[in-house]
Amino acid sequence: FKLPFEEQSRKAVLKKGELGKAVEDGYVWDMSDLGLLPEDSIRFYLAVYDNDTINGPKQGVSDTLTVRVPSMTDILTDTLDDQNRGIEKLRDISERTALDEKPLNEVKRNIINGKDLDWSDENAIEEAKKRMESTRKGIMDVSEELKEIAERLSEEDMAAIETVEKLQQIAKMMD
C-alpha cells in the first residue's frame, strides 16, 4: 500500500497457512497507526501466491483500489440521509395505516348497526390483522435503524474529537 505523503510503497503481509483450492475470507485492516486524516486516501492492491511446489508459486494481483477516509461532512451527510430515509419509511407506514382503517371502520359500523358479520367482514378483519403485523414489523425495523444511526452519531462525535486532537498535534509540530 502507499500513503499519500510517502514516496515508497509499504507491504502488509497477510498469512493464512494451509489453504484449499479456493478461499473466501475477510480481513480487518487496522489503519489507525497510519496517521490518516479526513479526506486522505490510500491506494492498495492484493497479491497472492499459490502453493505450486512442482513449477514454483505463481502470483495473482488484484486491481489497485483506493480507500478514502471520509470527512466529518461526508459522515454527517450520510447519517442525515439515512435518518431522512427512516423518517420517510415512517411516513409511508403512517399513510398505509390510515388506508387500512377504512375497511375496519365499515365492519365497525356494521356491528354497531346490529348486522351479523359476513364472509367479507371476517376477511377484512383477517387482512387487517396481517397488515397490522406487517406495520408493527416495519415500525420495529425503522426503530432499529434509527437506533443504529444514533449510535453511529455518538461514535462520530468521538471521531471528531480525535480528529481535532490530531490536527492540534500537527499544528504544534509545525510551530
PDB file of C-alpha atoms in Angstrom:
ATOM      1  CA  PHE A   1       0.000   0.000   0.000  1.00  0.00           C
ATOM      2  CA  LYS A   2       1.037   3.593  -0.471  1.00  0.00           C
ATOM      3  CA  LEU A   3       0.232   6.540   1.735  1.00  0.00           C
ATOM      4  CA  PRO A   4      -0.393   9.888   0.036  1.00  0.00           C
ATOM      5  CA  PHE A   5       2.532  11.578   1.778  1.00  0.00           C
ATOM      6  CA  GLU A   6       5.108   8.821   1.174  1.00  0.00           C
ATOM      7  CA  GLU A   7       7.255   8.129  -1.866  1.00  0.00           C
ATOM      8  CA  GLN A   8       7.725   4.395  -1.299  1.00  0.00           C
ATOM      9  CA  SER A   9       5.094   1.682  -1.057  1.00  0.00           C
ATOM     10  CA  ARG A  10       4.828  -0.461   2.057  1.00  0.00           C
ATOM     11  CA  LYS A  11       3.946  -4.146   2.461  1.00  0.00           C
ATOM     12  CA  ALA A  12       1.432  -5.640   4.844  1.00  0.00           C
ATOM     13  CA  VAL A  13       1.906  -9.408   4.850  1.00  0.00           C
ATOM     14  CA  LEU A  14      -1.185 -11.499   5.465  1.00  0.00           C
ATOM     15  CA  LYS A  15      -0.538 -15.194   6.088  1.00  0.00           C
ATOM     16  CA  LYS A  16      -3.201 -17.843   6.384  1.00  0.00           C
ATOM     17  CA  GLY A  17      -1.227 -21.099   6.356  1.00  0.00           C
ATOM     18  CA  GLU A  18      -2.551 -24.172   4.574  1.00  0.00           C
ATOM     19  CA  LEU A  19      -5.438 -23.330   2.275  1.00  0.00           C
ATOM     20  CA  GLY A  20      -7.561 -25.256  -0.178  1.00  0.00           C
ATOM     21  CA  LYS A  21      -8.056 -24.603  -3.894  1.00  0.00           C
ATOM     22  CA  ALA A  22     -10.345 -21.643  -3.281  1.00  0.00           C
ATOM     23  CA  VAL A  23     -10.560 -19.284  -0.342  1.00  0.00           C
ATOM     24  CA  GLU A  24     -13.040 -16.599   0.534  1.00  0.00           C
ATOM     25  CA  ASP A  25     -12.183 -14.714   3.666  1.00  0.00           C
ATOM     26  CA  GLY A  26     -12.312 -11.334   5.333  1.00  0.00           C
ATOM     27  CA  TYR A  27      -9.551  -9.313   6.862  1.00  0.00           C
ATOM     28  CA  VAL A  28      -9.859  -6.311   9.159  1.00  0.00           C
ATOM     29  CA  TRP A  29      -7.057  -3.911   8.357  1.00  0.00           C
ATOM     30  CA  ASP A  30      -6.394  -1.610  11.295  1.00  0.00           C
ATOM     31  CA  MET A  31      -5.206   1.623   9.694  1.00  0.00           C
ATOM     32  CA  SER A  32      -5.206   3.654  12.903  1.00  0.00           C
ATOM     33  CA  ASP A  33      -1.396   3.675  13.146  1.00  0.00           C
ATOM     34  CA  LEU A  34      -1.028   5.135   9.630  1.00  0.00           C
ATOM     35  CA  GLY A  35      -1.842   8.667  10.761  1.00  0.00           C
ATOM     36  CA  LEU A  36      -4.533   9.203   8.153  1.00  0.00           C
ATOM     37  CA  LEU A  37      -6.667  12.327   8.394  1.00  0.00           C
ATOM     38  CA  PRO A  38     -10.114  13.062   6.964  1.00  0.00           C
ATOM     39  CA  GLU A  39     -10.118  13.114   3.150  1.00  0.00           C
ATOM     40  CA  ASP A  40      -6.754  11.294   2.940  1.00  0.00           C
ATOM     41  CA  SER A  41      -6.695   8.301   0.663  1.00  0.00           C
ATOM     42  CA  ILE A  42      -4.664   5.153   0.483  1.00  0.00           C
ATOM     43  CA  ARG A  43      -4.086   3.049  -2.628  1.00  0.00           C
ATOM     44  CA  PHE A  44      -3.509  -0.686  -2.325  1.00  0.00           C
ATOM     45  CA  TYR A  45      -3.606  -3.955  -4.194  1.00  0.00           C
ATOM     46  CA  LEU A  46      -3.575  -7.568  -3.130  1.00  0.00           C
ATOM     47  CA  ALA A  47      -1.003 -10.066  -4.335  1.00  0.00           C
ATOM     48  CA  VAL A  48      -1.452 -13.758  -3.597  1.00  0.00           C
ATOM     49  CA  TYR A  49       0.748 -16.727  -4.305  1.00  0.00           C
ATOM     50  CA  ASP A  50      -0.351 -20.278  -4.931  1.00  0.00           C
ATOM     51  CA  ASN A  51       1.325 -23.279  -3.372  1.00  0.00           C
ATOM     52  CA  ASP A  52       2.589 -24.928  -6.571  1.00  0.00           C
ATOM     53  CA  THR A  53       5.570 -26.917  -5.320  1.00  0.00           C
ATOM     54  CA  ILE A  54       6.271 -28.505  -8.736  1.00  0.00           C
ATOM     55  CA  ASN A  55       6.555 -25.495 -11.072  1.00  0.00           C
ATOM     56  CA  GLY A  56       7.006 -22.872  -8.378  1.00  0.00           C
ATOM     57  CA  PRO A  57       4.479 -20.498  -6.876  1.00  0.00           C
ATOM     58  CA  LYS A  58       2.567 -18.170  -9.176  1.00  0.00           C
ATOM     59  CA  GLN A  59       1.308 -14.753  -8.256  1.00  0.00           C
ATOM     60  CA  GLY A  60      -2.132 -13.246  -8.757  1.00  0.00           C
ATOM     61  CA  VAL A  61      -2.528  -9.470  -8.363  1.00  0.00           C
ATOM     62  CA  SER A  62      -5.749  -7.524  -7.912  1.00  0.00           C
ATOM     63  CA  ASP A  63      -6.525  -4.157  -9.421  1.00  0.00           C
ATOM     64  CA  THR A  64      -5.258  -1.193  -7.434  1.00  0.00           C
ATOM     65  CA  LEU A  65      -8.004   0.081  -5.165  1.00  0.00           C
ATOM     66  CA  THR A  66      -8.345   3.357  -3.302  1.00  0.00           C
ATOM     67  CA  VAL A  67      -9.818   3.861   0.153  1.00  0.00           C
ATOM     68  CA  ARG A  68     -10.662   7.424   1.151  1.00  0.00           C
ATOM     69  CA  VAL A  69     -11.078   8.499   4.753  1.00  0.00           C
ATOM     70  CA  PRO A  70     -14.377  10.364   4.850  1.00  0.00           C
ATOM     71  CA  SER A  71     -14.560  13.895   6.170  1.00  0.00           C
ATOM     72  CA  MET A  72     -16.880  14.709   9.045  1.00  0.00           C
ATOM     73  CA  THR A  73     -19.126  16.428   6.496  1.00  0.00           C
ATOM     74  CA  ASP A  74     -19.313  13.191   4.474  1.00  0.00           C
ATOM     75  CA  ILE A  75     -20.148  11.157   7.563  1.00  0.00           C
ATOM     76  CA  LEU A  76     -22.791  13.567   8.821  1.00  0.00           C
ATOM     77  CA  THR A  77     -24.341  13.901   5.349  1.00  0.00           C
ATOM     78  CA  ASP A  78     -24.616  10.110   5.037  1.00  0.00           C
ATOM     79  CA  THR A  79     -26.066   9.864   8.531  1.00  0.00           C
ATOM     80  CA  LEU A  80     -28.644  12.575   7.844  1.00  0.00           C
ATOM     81  CA  ASP A  81     -29.592  10.850   4.571  1.00  0.00           C
ATOM     82  CA  ASP A  82     -30.112   7.584   6.488  1.00  0.00           C
ATOM     83  CA  GLN A  83     -32.181   9.415   9.080  1.00  0.00           C
ATOM     84  CA  ASN A  84     -34.333  11.050   6.376  1.00  0.00           C
ATOM     85  CA  ARG A  85     -34.925   7.650   4.756  1.00  0.00           C
ATOM     86  CA  GLY A  86     -36.077   6.314   8.143  1.00  0.00           C
ATOM     87  CA  ILE A  87     -38.464   9.223   8.576  1.00  0.00           C
ATOM     88  CA  GLU A  88     -39.830   8.673   5.048  1.00  0.00           C
ATOM     89  CA  LYS A  89     -40.428   4.984   5.865  1.00  0.00           C
ATOM     90  CA  LEU A  90     -42.385   6.036   8.959  1.00  0.00           C
ATOM     91  CA  ARG A  91     -44.496   8.394   6.821  1.00  0.00           C
ATOM     92  CA  ASP A  92     -45.245   5.565   4.387  1.00  0.00           C
ATOM     93  CA  ILE A  93     -46.242   3.296   7.267  1.00  0.00           C
ATOM     94  CA  SER A  94     -48.491   6.030   8.657  1.00  0.00           C
ATOM     95  CA  GLU A  95     -50.205   6.518   5.272  1.00  0.00           C
ATOM     96  CA  ARG A  96     -50.739   2.768   4.860  1.00  0.00           C
ATOM     97  CA  THR A  97     -52.172   2.563   8.373  1.00  0.00           C
ATOM     98  CA  ALA A  98     -54.683   5.302   7.557  1.00  0.00           C
ATOM     99  CA  LEU A  99     -55.776   3.392   4.439  1.00  0.00           C
ATOM    100  CA  ASP A 100     -56.072   0.159   6.441  1.00  0.00           C
ATOM    101  CA  GLU A 101     -58.555   1.767   8.835  1.00  0.00           C
ATOM    102  CA  LYS A 102     -61.271   2.231   6.170  1.00  0.00           C
ATOM    103  CA  PRO A 103     -62.332  -1.430   5.839  1.00  0.00           C
ATOM    104  CA  LEU A 104     -62.300  -1.846   9.622  1.00  0.00           C
ATOM    105  CA  ASN A 105     -64.451   1.247  10.079  1.00  0.00           C
ATOM    106  CA  GLU A 106     -67.044  -0.301   7.778  1.00  0.00           C
ATOM    107  CA  VAL A 107     -67.019  -3.535   9.787  1.00  0.00           C
ATOM    108  CA  LYS A 108     -67.359  -1.458  12.952  1.00  0.00           C
ATOM    109  CA  ARG A 109     -70.396   0.367  11.505  1.00  0.00           C
ATOM    110  CA  ASN A 110     -71.985  -2.960  10.570  1.00  0.00           C
ATOM    111  CA  ILE A 111     -71.518  -4.250  14.120  1.00  0.00           C
ATOM    112  CA  ILE A 112     -72.911  -1.019  15.626  1.00  0.00           C
ATOM    113  CA  ASN A 113     -75.943  -1.220  13.298  1.00  0.00           C
ATOM    114  CA  GLY A 114     -76.612  -4.755  14.528  1.00  0.00           C
ATOM    115  CA  LYS A 115     -75.643  -6.564  11.334  1.00  0.00           C
ATOM    116  CA  ASP A 116     -74.159 -10.033  11.567  1.00  0.00           C
ATOM    117  CA  LEU A 117     -70.613 -10.389  10.313  1.00  0.00           C
ATOM    118  CA  ASP A 118     -70.489 -11.948   6.869  1.00  0.00           C
ATOM    119  CA  TRP A 119     -67.596 -13.520   4.993  1.00  0.00           C
ATOM    120  CA  SER A 120     -66.333 -10.184   3.634  1.00  0.00           C
ATOM    121  CA  ASP A 121     -66.305  -8.661   7.145  1.00  0.00           C
ATOM    122  CA  GLU A 122     -64.360 -11.596   8.560  1.00  0.00           C
ATOM    123  CA  ASN A 123     -61.988 -11.448   5.594  1.00  0.00           C
ATOM    124  CA  ALA A 124     -61.484  -7.697   6.167  1.00  0.00           C
ATOM    125  CA  ILE A 125     -60.632  -8.382   9.819  1.00  0.00           C
ATOM    126  CA  GLU A 126     -58.113 -11.102   8.888  1.00  0.00           C
ATOM    127  CA  GLU A 127     -56.495  -8.893   6.240  1.00  0.00           C
ATOM    128  CA  ALA A 128     -56.308  -6.022   8.730  1.00  0.00           C
ATOM    129  CA  LYS A 129     -54.582  -8.303  11.264  1.00  0.00           C
ATOM    130  CA  LYS A 130     -51.975  -9.278   8.655  1.00  0.00           C
ATOM    131  CA  ARG A 131     -51.392  -5.646   7.675  1.00  0.00           C
ATOM    132  CA  MET A 132     -51.110  -4.624  11.337  1.00  0.00           C
ATOM    133  CA  GLU A 133     -48.449  -7.281  11.909  1.00  0.00           C
ATOM    134  CA  SER A 134     -46.586  -6.080   8.820  1.00  0.00           C
ATOM    135  CA  THR A 135     -46.885  -2.493  10.059  1.00  0.00           C
ATOM    136  CA  ARG A 136     -45.608  -3.491  13.506  1.00  0.00           C
ATOM    137  CA  LYS A 137     -42.612  -5.210  11.910  1.00  0.00           C
ATOM    138  CA  GLY A 138     -41.953  -2.162   9.717  1.00  0.00           C
ATOM    139  CA  ILE A 139     -42.027   0.150  12.727  1.00  0.00           C
ATOM    140  CA  MET A 140     -39.657  -2.129  14.650  1.00  0.00           C
ATOM    141  CA  ASP A 141     -37.250  -2.216  11.672  1.00  0.00           C
ATOM    142  CA  VAL A 142     -37.239   1.571  11.340  1.00  0.00           C
ATOM    143  CA  SER A 143     -36.815   1.927  15.098  1.00  0.00           C
ATOM    144  CA  GLU A 144     -33.754  -0.338  14.962  1.00  0.00           C
ATOM    145  CA  GLU A 145     -32.315   1.641  12.024  1.00  0.00           C
ATOM    146  CA  LEU A 146     -32.778   4.919  13.900  1.00  0.00           C
ATOM    147  CA  LYS A 147     -31.078   3.442  16.990  1.00  0.00           C
ATOM    148  CA  GLU A 148     -28.102   2.427  14.831  1.00  0.00           C
ATOM    149  CA  ILE A 149     -27.952   5.960  13.403  1.00  0.00           C
ATOM    150  CA  ALA A 150     -27.926   7.412  16.926  1.00  0.00           C
ATOM    151  CA  GLU A 151     -25.098   5.041  17.913  1.00  0.00           C
ATOM    152  CA  ARG A 152     -23.153   5.973  14.788  1.00  0.00           C
ATOM    153  CA  LEU A 153     -23.557   9.672  15.578  1.00  0.00           C
ATOM    154  CA  SER A 154     -22.243   9.039  19.074  1.00  0.00           C
ATOM    155  CA  GLU A 155     -19.195   7.219  17.646  1.00  0.00           C
ATOM    156  CA  GLU A 156     -18.657  10.006  15.110  1.00  0.00           C
ATOM    157  CA  ASP A 157     -18.642  12.602  17.888  1.00  0.00           C
ATOM    158  CA  MET A 158     -15.710  10.705  19.373  1.00  0.00           C
ATOM    159  CA  ALA A 159     -14.034  10.523  15.942  1.00  0.00           C
ATOM    160  CA  ALA A 160     -14.461  14.298  15.535  1.00  0.00           C
ATOM    161  CA  ILE A 161     -12.783  14.890  18.893  1.00  0.00           C
ATOM    162  CA  GLU A 162      -9.893  12.594  17.923  1.00  0.00           C
ATOM    163  CA  THR A 163      -9.543  14.385  14.569  1.00  0.00           C
ATOM    164  CA  VAL A 164      -9.370  17.779  16.266  1.00  0.00           C
ATOM    165  CA  GLU A 165      -6.727  16.441  18.650  1.00  0.00           C
ATOM    166  CA  LYS A 166      -4.645  15.117  15.704  1.00  0.00           C
ATOM    167  CA  LEU A 167      -4.907  18.466  13.916  1.00  0.00           C
ATOM    168  CA  GLN A 168      -3.799  20.238  17.095  1.00  0.00           C
ATOM    169  CA  GLN A 169      -0.786  17.913  17.330  1.00  0.00           C
ATOM    170  CA  ILE A 170       0.114  18.657  13.706  1.00  0.00           C
ATOM    171  CA  ALA A 171      -0.162  22.393  14.342  1.00  0.00           C
ATOM    172  CA  LYS A 172       2.169  22.076  17.351  1.00  0.00           C
ATOM    173  CA  MET A 173       4.674  20.095  15.280  1.00  0.00           C
ATOM    174  CA  MET A 174       4.687  22.764  12.591  1.00  0.00           C
ATOM    175  CA  ASP A 175       5.422  25.572  15.119  1.00  0.00           C
TER     176      ASP A 175
END
